[in-house]
mmCIF file of C-alpha atoms in Angstrom:
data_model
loop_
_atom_site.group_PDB
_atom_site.id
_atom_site.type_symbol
_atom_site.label_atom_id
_atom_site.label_comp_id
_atom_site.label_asym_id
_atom_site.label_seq_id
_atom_site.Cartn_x
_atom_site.Cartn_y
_atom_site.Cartn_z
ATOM 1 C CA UNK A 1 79.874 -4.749 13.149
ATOM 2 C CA UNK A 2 80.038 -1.401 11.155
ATOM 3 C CA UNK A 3 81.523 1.886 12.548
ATOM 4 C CA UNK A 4 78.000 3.219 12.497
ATOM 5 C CA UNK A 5 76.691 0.540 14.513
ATOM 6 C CA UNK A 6 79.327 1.451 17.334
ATOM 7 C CA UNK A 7 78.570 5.111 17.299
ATOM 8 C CA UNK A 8 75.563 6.740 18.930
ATOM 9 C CA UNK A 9 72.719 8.348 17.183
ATOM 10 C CA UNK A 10 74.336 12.249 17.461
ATOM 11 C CA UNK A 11 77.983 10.684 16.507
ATOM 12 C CA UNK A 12 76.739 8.959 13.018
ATOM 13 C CA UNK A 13 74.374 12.587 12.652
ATOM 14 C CA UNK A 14 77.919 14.392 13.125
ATOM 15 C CA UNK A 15 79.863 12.247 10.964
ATOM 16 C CA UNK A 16 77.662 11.965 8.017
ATOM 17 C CA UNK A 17 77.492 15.796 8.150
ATOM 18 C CA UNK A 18 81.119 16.292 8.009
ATOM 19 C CA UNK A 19 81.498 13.634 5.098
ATOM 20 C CA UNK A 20 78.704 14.636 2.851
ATOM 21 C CA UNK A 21 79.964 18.496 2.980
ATOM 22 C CA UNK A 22 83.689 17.422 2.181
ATOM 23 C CA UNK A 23 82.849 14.540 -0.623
ATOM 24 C CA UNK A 24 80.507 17.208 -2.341
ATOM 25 C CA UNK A 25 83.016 20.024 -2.276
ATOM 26 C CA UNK A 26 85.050 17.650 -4.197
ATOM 27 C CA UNK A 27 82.650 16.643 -6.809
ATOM 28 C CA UNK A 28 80.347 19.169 -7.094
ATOM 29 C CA UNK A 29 80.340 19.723 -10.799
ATOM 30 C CA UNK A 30 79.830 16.109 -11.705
ATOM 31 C CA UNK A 31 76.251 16.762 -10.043
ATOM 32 C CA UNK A 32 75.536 19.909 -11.827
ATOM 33 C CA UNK A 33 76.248 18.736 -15.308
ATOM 34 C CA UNK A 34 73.941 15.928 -14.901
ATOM 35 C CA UNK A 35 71.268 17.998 -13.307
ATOM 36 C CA UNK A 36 71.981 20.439 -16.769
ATOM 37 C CA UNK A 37 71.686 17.179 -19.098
ATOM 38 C CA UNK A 38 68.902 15.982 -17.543
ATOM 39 C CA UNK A 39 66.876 18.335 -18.007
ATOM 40 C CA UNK A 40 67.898 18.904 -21.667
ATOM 41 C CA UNK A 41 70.012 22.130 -21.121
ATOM 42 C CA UNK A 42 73.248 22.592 -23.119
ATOM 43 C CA UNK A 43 76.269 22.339 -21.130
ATOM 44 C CA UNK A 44 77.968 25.309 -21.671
ATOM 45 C CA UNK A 45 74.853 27.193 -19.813
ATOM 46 C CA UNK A 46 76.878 26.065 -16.636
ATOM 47 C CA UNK A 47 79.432 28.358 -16.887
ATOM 48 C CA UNK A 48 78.388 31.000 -19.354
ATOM 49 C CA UNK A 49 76.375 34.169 -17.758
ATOM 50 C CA UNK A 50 73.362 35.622 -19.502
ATOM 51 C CA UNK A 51 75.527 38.209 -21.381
ATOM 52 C CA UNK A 52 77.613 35.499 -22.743
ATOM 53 C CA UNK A 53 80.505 35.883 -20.737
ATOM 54 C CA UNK A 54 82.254 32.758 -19.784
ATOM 55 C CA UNK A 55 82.584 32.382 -16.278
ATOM 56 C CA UNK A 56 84.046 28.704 -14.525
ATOM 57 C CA UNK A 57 82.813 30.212 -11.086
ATOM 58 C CA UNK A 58 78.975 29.143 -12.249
ATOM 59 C CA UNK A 59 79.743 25.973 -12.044
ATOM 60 C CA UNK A 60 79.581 26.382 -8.436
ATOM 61 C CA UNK A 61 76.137 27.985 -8.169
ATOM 62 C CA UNK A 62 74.005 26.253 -6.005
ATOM 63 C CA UNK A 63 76.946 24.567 -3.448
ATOM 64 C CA UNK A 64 75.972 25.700 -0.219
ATOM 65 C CA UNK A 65 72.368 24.325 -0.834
ATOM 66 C CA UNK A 66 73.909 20.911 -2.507
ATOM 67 C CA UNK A 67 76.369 20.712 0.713
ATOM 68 C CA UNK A 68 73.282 21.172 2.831
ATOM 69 C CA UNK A 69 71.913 18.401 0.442
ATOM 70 C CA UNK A 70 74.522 15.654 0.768
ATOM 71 C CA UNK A 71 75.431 16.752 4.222
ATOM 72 C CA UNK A 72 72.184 16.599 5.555
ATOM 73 C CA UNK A 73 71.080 13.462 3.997
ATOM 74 C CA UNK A 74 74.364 11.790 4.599
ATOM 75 C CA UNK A 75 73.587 12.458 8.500
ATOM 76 C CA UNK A 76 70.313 10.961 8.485
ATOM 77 C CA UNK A 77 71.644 8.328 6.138
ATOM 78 C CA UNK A 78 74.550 7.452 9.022
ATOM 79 C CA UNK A 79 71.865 8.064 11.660
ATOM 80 C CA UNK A 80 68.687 5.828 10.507
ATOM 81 C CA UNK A 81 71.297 3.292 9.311
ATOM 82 C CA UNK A 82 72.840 3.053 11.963
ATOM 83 C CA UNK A 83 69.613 2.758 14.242
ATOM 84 C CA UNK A 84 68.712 -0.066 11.461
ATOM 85 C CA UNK A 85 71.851 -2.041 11.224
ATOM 86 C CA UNK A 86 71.524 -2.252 14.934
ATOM 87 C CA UNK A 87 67.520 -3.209 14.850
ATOM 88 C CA UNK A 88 69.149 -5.904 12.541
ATOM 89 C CA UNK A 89 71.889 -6.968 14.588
ATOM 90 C CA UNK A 90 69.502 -7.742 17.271
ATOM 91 C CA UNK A 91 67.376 -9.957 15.203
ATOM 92 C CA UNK A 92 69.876 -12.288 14.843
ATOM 93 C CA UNK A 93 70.620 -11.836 11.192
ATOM 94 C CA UNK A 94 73.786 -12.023 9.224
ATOM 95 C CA UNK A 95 76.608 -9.658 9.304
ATOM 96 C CA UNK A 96 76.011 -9.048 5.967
ATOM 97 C CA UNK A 97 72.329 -8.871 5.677
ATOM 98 C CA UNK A 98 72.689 -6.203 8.296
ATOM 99 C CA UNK A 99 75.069 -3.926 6.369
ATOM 100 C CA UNK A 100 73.037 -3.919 3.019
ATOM 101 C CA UNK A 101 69.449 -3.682 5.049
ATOM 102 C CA UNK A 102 70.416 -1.652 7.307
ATOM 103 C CA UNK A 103 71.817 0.819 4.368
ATOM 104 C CA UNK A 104 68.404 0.353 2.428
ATOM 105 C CA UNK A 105 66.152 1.016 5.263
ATOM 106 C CA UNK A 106 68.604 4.117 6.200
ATOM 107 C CA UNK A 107 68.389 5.439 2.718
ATOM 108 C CA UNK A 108 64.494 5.277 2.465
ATOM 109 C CA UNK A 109 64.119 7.317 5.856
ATOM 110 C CA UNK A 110 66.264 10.005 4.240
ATOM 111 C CA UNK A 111 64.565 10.608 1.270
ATOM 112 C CA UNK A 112 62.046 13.254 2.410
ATOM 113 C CA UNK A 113 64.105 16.029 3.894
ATOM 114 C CA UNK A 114 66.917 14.874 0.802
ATOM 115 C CA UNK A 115 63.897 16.040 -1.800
ATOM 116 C CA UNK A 116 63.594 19.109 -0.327
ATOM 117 C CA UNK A 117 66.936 19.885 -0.001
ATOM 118 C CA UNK A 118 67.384 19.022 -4.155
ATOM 119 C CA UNK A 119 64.349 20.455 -5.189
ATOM 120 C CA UNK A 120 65.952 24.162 -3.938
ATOM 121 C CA UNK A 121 69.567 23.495 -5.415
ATOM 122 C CA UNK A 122 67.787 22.714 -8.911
ATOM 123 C CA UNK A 123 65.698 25.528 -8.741
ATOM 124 C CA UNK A 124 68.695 27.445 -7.469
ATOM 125 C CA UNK A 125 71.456 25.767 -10.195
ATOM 126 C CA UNK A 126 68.446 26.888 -12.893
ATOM 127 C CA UNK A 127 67.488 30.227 -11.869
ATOM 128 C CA UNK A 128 69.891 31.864 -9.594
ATOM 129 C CA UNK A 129 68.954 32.859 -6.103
ATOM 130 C CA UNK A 130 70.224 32.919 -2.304
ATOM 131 C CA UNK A 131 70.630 29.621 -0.460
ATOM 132 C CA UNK A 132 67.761 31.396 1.977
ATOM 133 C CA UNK A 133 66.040 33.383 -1.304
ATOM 134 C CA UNK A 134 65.627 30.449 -3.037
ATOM 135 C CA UNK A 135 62.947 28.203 -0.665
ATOM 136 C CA UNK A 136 60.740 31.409 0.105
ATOM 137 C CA UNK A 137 60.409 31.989 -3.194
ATOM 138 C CA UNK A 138 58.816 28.472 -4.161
ATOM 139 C CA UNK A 139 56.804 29.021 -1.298
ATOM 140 C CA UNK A 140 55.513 32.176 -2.091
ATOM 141 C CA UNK A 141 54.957 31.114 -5.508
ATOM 142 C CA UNK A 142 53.804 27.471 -5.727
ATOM 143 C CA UNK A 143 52.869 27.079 -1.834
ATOM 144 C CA UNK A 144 54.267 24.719 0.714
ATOM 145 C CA UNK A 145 52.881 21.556 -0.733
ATOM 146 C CA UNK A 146 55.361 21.790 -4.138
ATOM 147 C CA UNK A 147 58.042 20.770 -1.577
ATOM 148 C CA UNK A 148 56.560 17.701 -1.984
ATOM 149 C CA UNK A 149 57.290 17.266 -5.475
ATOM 150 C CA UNK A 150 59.653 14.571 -6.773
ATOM 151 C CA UNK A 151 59.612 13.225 -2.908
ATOM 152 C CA UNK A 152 58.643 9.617 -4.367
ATOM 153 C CA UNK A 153 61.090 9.252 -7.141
ATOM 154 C CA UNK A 154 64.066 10.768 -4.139
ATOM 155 C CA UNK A 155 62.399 8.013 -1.640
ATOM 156 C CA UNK A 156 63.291 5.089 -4.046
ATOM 157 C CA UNK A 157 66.670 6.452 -5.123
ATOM 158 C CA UNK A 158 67.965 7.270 -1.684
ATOM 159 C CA UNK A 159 67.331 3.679 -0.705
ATOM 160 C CA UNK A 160 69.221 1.571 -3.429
ATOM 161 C CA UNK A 161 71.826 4.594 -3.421
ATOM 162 C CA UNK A 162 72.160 4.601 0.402
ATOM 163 C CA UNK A 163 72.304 0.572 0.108
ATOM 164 C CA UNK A 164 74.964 0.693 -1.963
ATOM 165 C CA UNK A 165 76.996 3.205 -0.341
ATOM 166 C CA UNK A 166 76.987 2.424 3.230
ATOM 167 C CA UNK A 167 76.623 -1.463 2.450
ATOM 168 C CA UNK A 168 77.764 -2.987 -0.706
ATOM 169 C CA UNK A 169 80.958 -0.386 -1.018
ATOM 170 C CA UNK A 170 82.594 -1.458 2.383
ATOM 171 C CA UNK A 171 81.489 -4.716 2.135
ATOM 172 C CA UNK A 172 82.959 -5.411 -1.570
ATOM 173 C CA UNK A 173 86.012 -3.365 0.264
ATOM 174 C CA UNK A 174 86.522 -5.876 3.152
ATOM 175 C CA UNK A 175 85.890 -9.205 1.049
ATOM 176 C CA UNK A 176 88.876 -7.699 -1.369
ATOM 177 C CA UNK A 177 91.418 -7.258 1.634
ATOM 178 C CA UNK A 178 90.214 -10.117 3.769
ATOM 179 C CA UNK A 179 90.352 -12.704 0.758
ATOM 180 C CA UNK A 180 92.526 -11.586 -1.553
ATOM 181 C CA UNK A 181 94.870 -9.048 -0.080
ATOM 182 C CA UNK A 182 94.052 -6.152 -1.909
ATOM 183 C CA UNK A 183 95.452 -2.555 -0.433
ATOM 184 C CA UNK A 184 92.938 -0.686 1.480
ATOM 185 C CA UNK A 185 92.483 2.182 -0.741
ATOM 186 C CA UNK A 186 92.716 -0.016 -4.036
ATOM 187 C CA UNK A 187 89.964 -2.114 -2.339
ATOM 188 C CA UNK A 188 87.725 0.480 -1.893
ATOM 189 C CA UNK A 189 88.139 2.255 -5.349
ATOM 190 C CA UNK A 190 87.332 -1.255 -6.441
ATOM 191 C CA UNK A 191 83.826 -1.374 -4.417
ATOM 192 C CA UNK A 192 82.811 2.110 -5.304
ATOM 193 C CA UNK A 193 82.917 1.347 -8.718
ATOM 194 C CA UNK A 194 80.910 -1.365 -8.677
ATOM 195 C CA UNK A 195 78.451 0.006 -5.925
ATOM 196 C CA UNK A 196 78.063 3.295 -8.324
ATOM 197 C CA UNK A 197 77.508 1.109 -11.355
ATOM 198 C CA UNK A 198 74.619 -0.880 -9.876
ATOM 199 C CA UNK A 199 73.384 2.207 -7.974
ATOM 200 C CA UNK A 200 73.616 4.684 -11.283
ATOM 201 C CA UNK A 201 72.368 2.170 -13.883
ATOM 202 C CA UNK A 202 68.790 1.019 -11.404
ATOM 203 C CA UNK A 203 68.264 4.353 -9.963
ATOM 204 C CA UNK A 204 69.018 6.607 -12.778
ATOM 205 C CA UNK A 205 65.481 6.513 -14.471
ATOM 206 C CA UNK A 206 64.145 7.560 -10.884
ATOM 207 C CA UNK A 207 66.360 10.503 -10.904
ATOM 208 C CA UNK A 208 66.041 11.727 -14.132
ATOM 209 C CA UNK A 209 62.254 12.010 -13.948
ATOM 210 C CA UNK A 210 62.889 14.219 -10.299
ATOM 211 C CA UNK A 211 65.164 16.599 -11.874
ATOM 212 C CA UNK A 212 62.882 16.871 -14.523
ATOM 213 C CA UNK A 213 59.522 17.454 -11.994
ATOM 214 C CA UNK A 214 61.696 19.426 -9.512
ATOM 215 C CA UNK A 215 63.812 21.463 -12.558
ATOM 216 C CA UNK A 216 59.920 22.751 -13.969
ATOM 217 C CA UNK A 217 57.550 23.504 -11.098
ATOM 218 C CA UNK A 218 55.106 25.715 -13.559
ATOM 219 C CA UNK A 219 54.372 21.997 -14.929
ATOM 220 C CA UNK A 220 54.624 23.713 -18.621
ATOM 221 C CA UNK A 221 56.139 20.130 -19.436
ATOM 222 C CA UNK A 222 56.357 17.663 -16.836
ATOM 223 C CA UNK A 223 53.674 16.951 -14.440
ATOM 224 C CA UNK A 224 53.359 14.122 -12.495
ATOM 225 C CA UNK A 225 55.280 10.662 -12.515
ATOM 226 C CA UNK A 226 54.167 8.758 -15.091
ATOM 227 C CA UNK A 227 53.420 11.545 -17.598
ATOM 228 C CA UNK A 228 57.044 12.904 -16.822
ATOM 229 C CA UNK A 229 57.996 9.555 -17.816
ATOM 230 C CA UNK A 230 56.320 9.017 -20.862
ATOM 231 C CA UNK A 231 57.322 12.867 -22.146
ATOM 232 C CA UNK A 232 60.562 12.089 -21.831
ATOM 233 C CA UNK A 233 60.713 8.887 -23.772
ATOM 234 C CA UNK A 234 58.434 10.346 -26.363
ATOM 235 C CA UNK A 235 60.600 13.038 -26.909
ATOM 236 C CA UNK A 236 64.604 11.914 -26.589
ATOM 237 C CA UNK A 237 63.438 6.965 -26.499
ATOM 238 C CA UNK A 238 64.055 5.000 -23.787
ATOM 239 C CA UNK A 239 68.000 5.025 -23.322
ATOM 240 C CA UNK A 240 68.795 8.640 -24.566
ATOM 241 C CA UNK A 241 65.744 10.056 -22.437
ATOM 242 C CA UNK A 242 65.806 8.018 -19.168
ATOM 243 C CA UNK A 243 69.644 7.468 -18.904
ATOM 244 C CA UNK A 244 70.250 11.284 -20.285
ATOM 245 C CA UNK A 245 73.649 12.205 -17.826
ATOM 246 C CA UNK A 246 74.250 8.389 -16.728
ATOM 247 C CA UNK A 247 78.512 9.383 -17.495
ATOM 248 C CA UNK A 248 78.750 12.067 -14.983
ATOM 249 C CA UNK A 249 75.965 10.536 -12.754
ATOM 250 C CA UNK A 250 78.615 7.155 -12.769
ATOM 251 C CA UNK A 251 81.296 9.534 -12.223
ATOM 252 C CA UNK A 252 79.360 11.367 -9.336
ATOM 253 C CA UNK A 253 78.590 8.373 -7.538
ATOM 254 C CA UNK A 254 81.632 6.659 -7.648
ATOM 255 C CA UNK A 255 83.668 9.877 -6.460
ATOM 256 C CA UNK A 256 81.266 10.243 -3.930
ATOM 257 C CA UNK A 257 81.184 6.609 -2.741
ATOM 258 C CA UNK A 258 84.882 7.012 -2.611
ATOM 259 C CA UNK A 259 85.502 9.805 -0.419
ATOM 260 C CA UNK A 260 82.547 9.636 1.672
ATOM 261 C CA UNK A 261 83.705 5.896 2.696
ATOM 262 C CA UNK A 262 87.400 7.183 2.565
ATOM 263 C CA UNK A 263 86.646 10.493 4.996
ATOM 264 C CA UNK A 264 84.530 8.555 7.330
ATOM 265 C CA UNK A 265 87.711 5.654 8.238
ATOM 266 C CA UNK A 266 89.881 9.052 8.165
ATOM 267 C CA UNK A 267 87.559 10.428 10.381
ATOM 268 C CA UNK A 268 86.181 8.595 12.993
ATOM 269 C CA UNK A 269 89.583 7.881 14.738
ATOM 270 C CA UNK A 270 89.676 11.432 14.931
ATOM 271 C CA UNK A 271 86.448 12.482 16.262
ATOM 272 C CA UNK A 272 85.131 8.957 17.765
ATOM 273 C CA UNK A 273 88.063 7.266 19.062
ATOM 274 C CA UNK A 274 86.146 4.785 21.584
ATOM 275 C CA UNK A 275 84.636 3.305 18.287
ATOM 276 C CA UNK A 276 88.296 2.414 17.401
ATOM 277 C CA UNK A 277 89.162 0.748 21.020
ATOM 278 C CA UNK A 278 85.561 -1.491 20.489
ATOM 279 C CA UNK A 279 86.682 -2.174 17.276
ATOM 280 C CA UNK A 280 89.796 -3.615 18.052
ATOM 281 C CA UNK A 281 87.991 -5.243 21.394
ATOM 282 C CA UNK A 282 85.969 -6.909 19.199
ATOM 283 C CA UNK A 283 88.925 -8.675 17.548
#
């Protein structure tokens, strides 16, 4: 089985935490570039002040919130997959089918609290703000509900996303070293690419029309789902609108997939070193 089938609930919660935080440190500006693009901003607004004073440090506006983001979604990720993978397990069903399922059904679970998290980075990344600020003031000014908004489109993504990074990625990584010999690393690099692709390329519609919802809560131009959908494509067509920031959303993925895979086997020998002894029990 998986590591995160031979850790308990609070372990996978603990290491999903630690590698969400690290893997977004890392890649952080990947995610606010796309997030800009998106949402048909110019670039350069990312690290150029209102006064029109360049300044690279804006970049990083917004990183406490999006480490709260990926490290709180990555520990219910870890956490409801593994719970899932083991549901699986029990049921008799393929190693395999257990690792992708469990993933997707992991990912789904997540995708509440994750669109609530996002929908106060964006609004922080757009507008300024403290980490704290930044929620009470979409309270105060749209009410509790608008947390709500984009929670669909962030339900659907989580789910392939989550499938493909806790399932396909390490299990593209194993096939290359059990069958063909590949280094561990090279293996891996390998399976995050190809995870990202499928991931970025299905999903990327879905999270293009969230930023879009989450990045305009006045509704001055996007309202709900469908409508969001259709402004886009009447505005920018199908492939320029929908896939708008697909590069750095392939790039942001695949980093991600990377080192969150990468920290968690760095990781858990450290912190969970009875899942090591099973592991090698198993054998």
């Amino acid at each position: 089985g998986s590591d995160l089938q031979r850790l308990s609930g609070g372990e996978n919660v603990v290491l999903g935490a630690v590698t969400g935080v690290l893997a977004k440190s890392c890649n952080y500006p990947f995610l606010v570039w796309k997030n800009t693009l998106q949402q048909g901003l110019k670039l350069s607004t990312t690290w150029t002040s209102a006064s029109g004073a360049v300044n690279p440090a804006l970049v990083y506006r917004g990183l406490p919130m999006a480490c709260l983001n990926l490290g709180g979604a990555n520990a219910v990720q870890f956490a409801t997959t593994g719970i899932f993978q083991k549901l699986l397990a029990g049921a008799d069903m393929s190693p395999d089918t257990v690792q992708v399922g469990g993933a997707f059904l992991g990912g789904a679970a997540s995708g509440i609290p994750c669109s609530i998290w996002e929908l106060c980075m964006i609004q922080q990344q757009r507008f300024g703000g403290s980490t704290l600020g930044t929620p009470a003031r979409i309270a105060t000014e749209y009410g509790i509900g608008s947390f709500g908004r984009g929670s669909i489109m962030t339900i659907a993504r989580e789910s392939m996303f989550t499938m493909c990074m806790l399932g396909i990625t390490p299990l593209i990584q194993t096939k290359l070293v059990d069958a063909s010999g590949w280094e561990k690393n090279k293996a891996l690099a390998a399976g995050s690419l190809t995870g990202a692709l499928l991931a970025g390329v299905i999903t990327h519609p879905m999270d293009t029309i969230k930023s879009c919802m989450q990045g305009d809560m006045d509704r001055k131009k996007f309202n709900g789902i469908v409508q969001t959908g259709n402004t886009i494509v009447a505005e920018h067509g199908m492939v320029q609108g929908l896939f708008k920031g697909l590069g750095f959303r392939i790039a942001l993925i695949s980093t991600t997939f990377f080192l969150v895979n990468h920290f968690k086997e760095q990781t858990v020998p450290l912190l969970f070193p009875h899942a090591v002894d099973q592991k090698a029990d198993e054998k």
